Amino acid sequence: MDELKQRILSEGQVLSDSILKVDSFLNHQIDPTLMHHIGQEFARRFSNEEITKVLTVESSGIAVALMTGLALKTPVIFAKKKKATTMDKDVYVGKIYSFTRREDVYIAVAKRYLSSEDKVLIVDDFLATGEAAQGMLQIVEQAGAKVVGVGIAIEKAFQKGGEILREKGIRLETLVQVTNLSHGQVEL
Ligand code: 5GP
């Protein structure tokens, strides 16, 4: 997706060999026109599927998910990050290992918003280790729902997430692949 590529190249900041900051259009200030186009692109790529819900995780996935849901005309659910101690029995729970915080983070979705009838498209802003996507997959599995695929705006292709999801046989659509962030340079 050329528009997103250009924005990454002109505005992306390389924070380290593995972290790309895109605060001017995606992660802090948000460009609604760009998000709209991202949503339309996911809707186009998954147009052969009967999607009933779009699922993401708070907070950075919400803009992408909202625009995707708008284009697909489906509700959008964002999994909420919670402490294990605040869980109740009315939620499905996924576990994500956070490499930055070096701890498990739990994400939860109320059972009333996902059922075995649902066909779910998982979306997120970034794919890195695949932990967030796998946490969401756990939630969809607990609901007995079907995952139709995973849509990611920016895949860091030098990290393991893409490989892990594809090995599981999951349809993965990523709009831009970052192949390298070494020496302060973004390579696409
Ligand atoms: P994963 O669980 O695949 O390791 O990471 C995905 C999540 O971490 C995304 O939801 C995203 O918010 C965050 N993330 C991972 N890598 C980056 C990055 O390079 N830049 C930014 N801004 N967020 C990232």
PDB file of C-alpha atoms and ligand atoms in Angstrom:
ATOM      1  CA  MET A   1       0.000   0.000   0.000  1.00  0.00           C
ATOM      2  CA  ASP A   2       1.912   2.943  -1.400  1.00  0.00           C
ATOM      3  CA  GLU A   3       0.306   5.678   0.663  1.00  0.00           C
ATOM      4  CA  LEU A   4       1.289   3.989   3.935  1.00  0.00           C
ATOM      5  CA  LYS A   5       4.799   3.219   2.618  1.00  0.00           C
ATOM      6  CA  GLN A   6       5.369   6.886   1.785  1.00  0.00           C
ATOM      7  CA  ARG A   7       4.208   8.032   5.221  1.00  0.00           C
ATOM      8  CA  ILE A   8       6.516   5.541   6.954  1.00  0.00           C
ATOM      9  CA  LEU A   9       9.462   6.650   4.822  1.00  0.00           C
ATOM     10  CA  SER A  10       8.836  10.362   5.332  1.00  0.00           C
ATOM     11  CA  GLU A  11       7.666  10.436   8.969  1.00  0.00           C
ATOM     12  CA  GLY A  12       8.711   7.167  10.638  1.00  0.00           C
ATOM     13  CA  GLN A  13      11.376   7.429  13.321  1.00  0.00           C
ATOM     14  CA  VAL A  14      13.686   4.508  14.040  1.00  0.00           C
ATOM     15  CA  LEU A  15      13.974   4.252  17.823  1.00  0.00           C
ATOM     16  CA  SER A  16      16.185   1.148  17.818  1.00  0.00           C
ATOM     17  CA  ASP A  17      17.027  -1.833  15.597  1.00  0.00           C
ATOM     18  CA  SER A  18      13.558  -3.203  16.284  1.00  0.00           C
ATOM     19  CA  ILE A  19      11.212  -0.293  17.076  1.00  0.00           C
ATOM     20  CA  LEU A  20       9.621   2.050  14.574  1.00  0.00           C
ATOM     21  CA  LYS A  21       7.781   5.130  15.849  1.00  0.00           C
ATOM     22  CA  VAL A  22       4.870   6.362  13.746  1.00  0.00           C
ATOM     23  CA  ASP A  23       3.366   8.842  16.167  1.00  0.00           C
ATOM     24  CA  SER A  24       2.465  11.500  13.602  1.00  0.00           C
ATOM     25  CA  PHE A  25      -0.178   9.450  11.749  1.00  0.00           C
ATOM     26  CA  LEU A  26      -0.949   6.208  13.582  1.00  0.00           C
ATOM     27  CA  ASN A  27       0.045   5.888  17.242  1.00  0.00           C
ATOM     28  CA  HIS A  28      -0.545   9.309  18.798  1.00  0.00           C
ATOM     29  CA  GLN A  29      -1.776  11.822  16.232  1.00  0.00           C
ATOM     30  CA  ILE A  30      -3.985   9.884  13.805  1.00  0.00           C
ATOM     31  CA  ASP A  31      -4.581  10.671  10.144  1.00  0.00           C
ATOM     32  CA  PRO A  32      -8.240   9.741   9.552  1.00  0.00           C
ATOM     33  CA  THR A  33      -7.930   9.805   5.759  1.00  0.00           C
ATOM     34  CA  LEU A  34      -5.037   7.357   5.829  1.00  0.00           C
ATOM     35  CA  MET A  35      -6.917   5.167   8.350  1.00  0.00           C
ATOM     36  CA  HIS A  36      -9.975   5.256   6.116  1.00  0.00           C
ATOM     37  CA  HIS A  37      -7.915   4.001   3.183  1.00  0.00           C
ATOM     38  CA  ILE A  38      -6.358   1.270   5.351  1.00  0.00           C
ATOM     39  CA  GLY A  39      -9.846   0.147   6.379  1.00  0.00           C
ATOM     40  CA  GLN A  40     -11.006   0.081   2.775  1.00  0.00           C
ATOM     41  CA  GLU A  41      -7.951  -1.925   1.755  1.00  0.00           C
ATOM     42  CA  PHE A  42      -8.594  -4.621   4.390  1.00  0.00           C
ATOM     43  CA  ALA A  43     -12.260  -4.714   3.378  1.00  0.00           C
ATOM     44  CA  ARG A  44     -11.214  -5.185  -0.257  1.00  0.00           C
ATOM     45  CA  ARG A  45      -8.712  -7.952   0.538  1.00  0.00           C
ATOM     46  CA  PHE A  46     -11.194  -9.873   2.679  1.00  0.00           C
ATOM     47  CA  SER A  47     -14.238  -9.149   0.511  1.00  0.00           C
ATOM     48  CA  ASN A  48     -14.711 -12.851  -0.296  1.00  0.00           C
ATOM     49  CA  GLU A  49     -15.277 -13.623   3.404  1.00  0.00           C
ATOM     50  CA  GLU A  50     -18.463 -13.189   5.396  1.00  0.00           C
ATOM     51  CA  ILE A  51     -17.007 -11.276   8.311  1.00  0.00           C
ATOM     52  CA  THR A  52     -19.316 -10.540  11.255  1.00  0.00           C
ATOM     53  CA  LYS A  53     -16.888  -8.884  13.708  1.00  0.00           C
ATOM     54  CA  VAL A  54     -13.572  -7.048  13.599  1.00  0.00           C
ATOM     55  CA  LEU A  55     -11.367  -7.646  16.655  1.00  0.00           C
ATOM     56  CA  THR A  56      -8.331  -5.705  17.844  1.00  0.00           C
ATOM     57  CA  VAL A  57      -6.577  -4.906  21.116  1.00  0.00           C
ATOM     58  CA  GLU A  58      -6.479  -1.525  22.821  1.00  0.00           C
ATOM     59  CA  SER A  59      -5.312   1.026  22.176  1.00  0.00           C
ATOM     60  CA  SER A  60      -3.249   1.384  19.030  1.00  0.00           C
ATOM     61  CA  GLY A  61      -5.295  -1.109  17.007  1.00  0.00           C
ATOM     62  CA  ILE A  62      -8.573   0.746  17.515  1.00  0.00           C
ATOM     63  CA  ALA A  63      -8.226   3.322  14.712  1.00  0.00           C
ATOM     64  CA  VAL A  64      -7.371   0.615  12.154  1.00  0.00           C
ATOM     65  CA  ALA A  65     -10.162  -1.652  13.411  1.00  0.00           C
ATOM     66  CA  LEU A  66     -12.789   1.081  13.455  1.00  0.00           C
ATOM     67  CA  MET A  67     -12.175   2.034   9.830  1.00  0.00           C
ATOM     68  CA  THR A  68     -12.109  -1.627   8.810  1.00  0.00           C
ATOM     69  CA  GLY A  69     -15.434  -2.220  10.557  1.00  0.00           C
ATOM     70  CA  LEU A  70     -16.874   0.858   8.853  1.00  0.00           C
ATOM     71  CA  ALA A  71     -15.843  -0.451   5.439  1.00  0.00           C
ATOM     72  CA  LEU A  72     -17.105  -3.981   6.182  1.00  0.00           C
ATOM     73  CA  LYS A  73     -20.237  -2.720   7.977  1.00  0.00           C
ATOM     74  CA  THR A  74     -19.550  -4.890  11.027  1.00  0.00           C
ATOM     75  CA  PRO A  75     -19.178  -4.130  14.739  1.00  0.00           C
ATOM     76  CA  VAL A  76     -15.680  -3.601  16.104  1.00  0.00           C
ATOM     77  CA  ILE A  77     -14.498  -5.099  19.392  1.00  0.00           C
ATOM     78  CA  PHE A  78     -11.318  -4.094  21.156  1.00  0.00           C
ATOM     79  CA  ALA A  79      -9.897  -6.491  23.718  1.00  0.00           C
ATOM     80  CA  LYS A  80      -9.121  -4.705  26.975  1.00  0.00           C
ATOM     81  CA  LYS A  81      -5.844  -5.085  28.794  1.00  0.00           C
ATOM     82  CA  LYS A  82      -6.448  -6.276  32.357  1.00  0.00           C
ATOM     83  CA  LYS A  83      -4.672  -7.497  35.435  1.00  0.00           C
ATOM     84  CA  ALA A  84      -5.208 -11.225  35.989  1.00  0.00           C
ATOM     85  CA  THR A  85      -6.756 -10.406  39.356  1.00  0.00           C
ATOM     86  CA  THR A  86      -9.547  -8.295  37.876  1.00  0.00           C
ATOM     87  CA  MET A  87     -10.941 -11.020  35.574  1.00  0.00           C
ATOM     88  CA  ASP A  88     -14.480 -12.263  35.963  1.00  0.00           C
ATOM     89  CA  LYS A  89     -16.243 -15.291  34.491  1.00  0.00           C
ATOM     90  CA  ASP A  90     -18.057 -13.273  31.846  1.00  0.00           C
ATOM     91  CA  VAL A  91     -14.950 -12.667  29.751  1.00  0.00           C
ATOM     92  CA  TYR A  92     -12.761 -14.609  27.353  1.00  0.00           C
ATOM     93  CA  VAL A  93      -9.093 -14.087  28.201  1.00  0.00           C
ATOM     94  CA  GLY A  94      -5.929 -14.174  26.103  1.00  0.00           C
ATOM     95  CA  LYS A  95      -2.376 -14.046  27.409  1.00  0.00           C
ATOM     96  CA  ILE A  96       0.297 -11.935  25.717  1.00  0.00           C
ATOM     97  CA  TYR A  97       3.942 -11.888  26.711  1.00  0.00           C
ATOM     98  CA  SER A  98       5.235  -8.338  26.552  1.00  0.00           C
ATOM     99  CA  PHE A  99       8.918  -8.318  25.608  1.00  0.00           C
ATOM    100  CA  THR A 100       9.213  -4.624  26.451  1.00  0.00           C
ATOM    101  CA  ARG A 101       7.708  -5.021  29.937  1.00  0.00           C
ATOM    102  CA  ARG A 102       9.035  -8.559  30.403  1.00  0.00           C
ATOM    103  CA  GLU A 103       5.761  -9.772  31.824  1.00  0.00           C
ATOM    104  CA  ASP A 104       2.475 -11.401  30.833  1.00  0.00           C
ATOM    105  CA  VAL A 105      -0.336  -9.052  29.894  1.00  0.00           C
ATOM    106  CA  TYR A 106      -3.910 -10.311  29.844  1.00  0.00           C
ATOM    107  CA  ILE A 107      -6.515  -9.169  27.341  1.00  0.00           C
ATOM    108  CA  ALA A 108     -10.230  -9.740  27.729  1.00  0.00           C
ATOM    109  CA  VAL A 109     -13.427  -9.563  25.685  1.00  0.00           C
ATOM    110  CA  ALA A 110     -16.907  -9.789  27.209  1.00  0.00           C
ATOM    111  CA  LYS A 111     -18.561 -13.083  26.280  1.00  0.00           C
ATOM    112  CA  ARG A 112     -21.723 -11.296  25.156  1.00  0.00           C
ATOM    113  CA  TYR A 113     -19.887  -9.740  22.193  1.00  0.00           C
ATOM    114  CA  LEU A 114     -18.460 -12.909  20.617  1.00  0.00           C
ATOM    115  CA  SER A 115     -20.228 -16.186  19.919  1.00  0.00           C
ATOM    116  CA  SER A 116     -19.719 -19.419  18.004  1.00  0.00           C
ATOM    117  CA  GLU A 117     -21.691 -17.880  15.127  1.00  0.00           C
ATOM    118  CA  ASP A 118     -19.070 -15.189  14.538  1.00  0.00           C
ATOM    119  CA  LYS A 119     -16.559 -14.977  11.690  1.00  0.00           C
ATOM    120  CA  VAL A 120     -13.821 -12.744  12.975  1.00  0.00           C
ATOM    121  CA  LEU A 121     -11.209 -10.603  11.275  1.00  0.00           C
ATOM    122  CA  ILE A 122      -8.360  -9.733  13.652  1.00  0.00           C
ATOM    123  CA  VAL A 123      -6.566  -6.452  12.877  1.00  0.00           C
ATOM    124  CA  ASP A 124      -3.735  -4.500  14.457  1.00  0.00           C
ATOM    125  CA  ASP A 125      -1.358  -1.656  13.680  1.00  0.00           C
ATOM    126  CA  PHE A 126       1.903  -3.640  13.972  1.00  0.00           C
ATOM    127  CA  LEU A 127       2.946  -7.273  13.838  1.00  0.00           C
ATOM    128  CA  ALA A 128       6.230  -8.025  15.603  1.00  0.00           C
ATOM    129  CA  THR A 129       6.547 -11.204  17.690  1.00  0.00           C
ATOM    130  CA  GLY A 130       2.937 -12.185  17.045  1.00  0.00           C
ATOM    131  CA  GLU A 131       2.048 -12.230  20.749  1.00  0.00           C
ATOM    132  CA  ALA A 132      -0.863  -9.768  20.458  1.00  0.00           C
ATOM    133  CA  ALA A 133      -2.343 -11.616  17.479  1.00  0.00           C
ATOM    134  CA  GLN A 134      -2.008 -14.956  19.279  1.00  0.00           C
ATOM    135  CA  GLY A 135      -3.698 -13.535  22.383  1.00  0.00           C
ATOM    136  CA  MET A 136      -6.623 -12.494  20.201  1.00  0.00           C
ATOM    137  CA  LEU A 137      -6.673 -15.910  18.525  1.00  0.00           C
ATOM    138  CA  GLN A 138      -7.027 -17.501  21.990  1.00  0.00           C
ATOM    139  CA  ILE A 139     -10.084 -15.331  22.631  1.00  0.00           C
ATOM    140  CA  VAL A 140     -11.744 -16.225  19.314  1.00  0.00           C
ATOM    141  CA  GLU A 141     -11.037 -19.904  19.976  1.00  0.00           C
ATOM    142  CA  GLN A 142     -12.614 -19.735  23.451  1.00  0.00           C
ATOM    143  CA  ALA A 143     -15.741 -18.209  21.892  1.00  0.00           C
ATOM    144  CA  GLY A 144     -15.890 -21.105  19.414  1.00  0.00           C
ATOM    145  CA  ALA A 145     -15.893 -18.498  16.630  1.00  0.00           C
ATOM    146  CA  LYS A 146     -14.050 -18.734  13.298  1.00  0.00           C
ATOM    147  CA  VAL A 147     -10.990 -16.629  12.432  1.00  0.00           C
ATOM    148  CA  VAL A 148     -11.155 -15.594   8.798  1.00  0.00           C
ATOM    149  CA  GLY A 149      -7.757 -13.930   8.899  1.00  0.00           C
ATOM    150  CA  VAL A 150      -5.422 -11.368  10.370  1.00  0.00           C
ATOM    151  CA  GLY A 151      -4.926  -7.907   8.833  1.00  0.00           C
ATOM    152  CA  ILE A 152      -1.899  -5.865   9.869  1.00  0.00           C
ATOM    153  CA  ALA A 153      -0.964  -2.357   8.768  1.00  0.00           C
ATOM    154  CA  ILE A 154       2.802  -2.687   9.347  1.00  0.00           C
ATOM    155  CA  GLU A 155       4.547  -6.055   9.581  1.00  0.00           C
ATOM    156  CA  LYS A 156       8.110  -6.047  10.853  1.00  0.00           C
ATOM    157  CA  ALA A 157       9.128  -8.918   8.629  1.00  0.00           C
ATOM    158  CA  PHE A 158      12.454  -9.459  10.402  1.00  0.00           C
ATOM    159  CA  GLN A 159      10.572 -10.568  13.524  1.00  0.00           C
ATOM    160  CA  LYS A 160       8.833 -13.913  14.000  1.00  0.00           C
ATOM    161  CA  GLY A 161       5.128 -12.971  14.090  1.00  0.00           C
ATOM    162  CA  GLY A 162       4.348 -13.400  10.406  1.00  0.00           C
ATOM    163  CA  GLU A 163       6.006 -16.798  10.231  1.00  0.00           C
ATOM    164  CA  ILE A 164       4.206 -18.048  13.350  1.00  0.00           C
ATOM    165  CA  LEU A 165       0.771 -17.052  12.036  1.00  0.00           C
ATOM    166  CA  ARG A 166       1.364 -18.418   8.533  1.00  0.00           C
ATOM    167  CA  GLU A 167       2.605 -21.710  10.017  1.00  0.00           C
ATOM    168  CA  LYS A 168      -0.680 -21.975  11.893  1.00  0.00           C
ATOM    169  CA  GLY A 169      -2.412 -21.804   8.494  1.00  0.00           C
ATOM    170  CA  ILE A 170      -3.924 -18.396   9.195  1.00  0.00           C
ATOM    171  CA  ARG A 171      -4.550 -16.037   6.290  1.00  0.00           C
ATOM    172  CA  LEU A 172      -2.336 -13.037   6.977  1.00  0.00           C
ATOM    173  CA  GLU A 173      -2.639  -9.785   5.020  1.00  0.00           C
ATOM    174  CA  THR A 174      -0.069  -7.104   5.801  1.00  0.00           C
ATOM    175  CA  LEU A 175      -0.137  -3.740   4.027  1.00  0.00           C
ATOM    176  CA  VAL A 176       3.540  -2.830   4.407  1.00  0.00           C
ATOM    177  CA  GLN A 177       6.501  -5.004   5.343  1.00  0.00           C
ATOM    178  CA  VAL A 178       9.459  -3.422   7.093  1.00  0.00           C
ATOM    179  CA  THR A 179      12.461  -5.601   6.331  1.00  0.00           C
ATOM    180  CA  ASN A 180      15.147  -3.829   8.351  1.00  0.00           C
ATOM    181  CA  LEU A 181      15.559  -1.049  10.906  1.00  0.00           C
ATOM    182  CA  SER A 182      19.336  -1.274  11.441  1.00  0.00           C
ATOM    183  CA  HIS A 183      21.575   1.823  11.384  1.00  0.00           C
ATOM    184  CA  GLY A 184      18.640   4.170  11.924  1.00  0.00           C
ATOM    185  CA  GLN A 185      17.244   3.448   8.441  1.00  0.00           C
ATOM    186  CA  VAL A 186      13.841   2.083   7.461  1.00  0.00           C
ATOM    187  CA  GLU A 187      13.972  -0.552   4.731  1.00  0.00           C
ATOM    188  CA  LEU A 188      10.727  -1.674   3.128  1.00  0.00           C
TER     189      LEU A 188
HETATM  190  P1  5GP B   1       3.667  -8.290  18.910  1.00  0.00           P
HETATM  191  O1  5GP B   1       2.680  -8.749  19.928  1.00  0.00           O
HETATM  192  O2  5GP B   1       3.403  -8.827  17.528  1.00  0.00           O
HETATM  193  O3  5GP B   1       5.092  -8.499  19.341  1.00  0.00           O
HETATM  194  O4  5GP B   1       3.545  -6.726  18.830  1.00  0.00           O
HETATM  195  C1  5GP B   1       2.376  -6.124  18.374  1.00  0.00           C
HETATM  196  C2  5GP B   1       1.982  -4.961  19.231  1.00  0.00           C
HETATM  197  O5  5GP B   1       3.099  -4.255  19.770  1.00  0.00           O
HETATM  198  C3  5GP B   1       1.227  -3.973  18.377  1.00  0.00           C
HETATM  199  O6  5GP B   1      -0.091  -3.948  18.869  1.00  0.00           O
HETATM  200  C4  5GP B   1       1.910  -2.657  18.543  1.00  0.00           C
HETATM  201  O7  5GP B   1       1.089  -1.802  19.289  1.00  0.00           O
HETATM  202  C5  5GP B   1       3.158  -2.923  19.323  1.00  0.00           C
HETATM  203  N1  5GP B   1       4.398  -2.795  18.492  1.00  0.00           N
HETATM  204  C6  5GP B   1       5.243  -3.797  18.183  1.00  0.00           C
HETATM  205  N2  5GP B   1       6.295  -3.344  17.487  1.00  0.00           N
HETATM  206  C7  5GP B   1       6.114  -2.020  17.349  1.00  0.00           C
HETATM  207  C8  5GP B   1       6.885  -0.974  16.716  1.00  0.00           C
HETATM  208  O8  5GP B   1       7.973  -1.162  16.130  1.00  0.00           O
HETATM  209  N3  5GP B   1       6.380   0.279  16.777  1.00  0.00           N
HETATM  210  C9  5GP B   1       5.194   0.550  17.403  1.00  0.00           C
HETATM  211  N4  5GP B   1       4.804   1.830  17.381  1.00  0.00           N
HETATM  212  N5  5GP B   1       4.443  -0.393  18.018  1.00  0.00           N
HETATM  213  C10 5GP B   1       4.897  -1.668  17.993  1.00  0.00           C
END
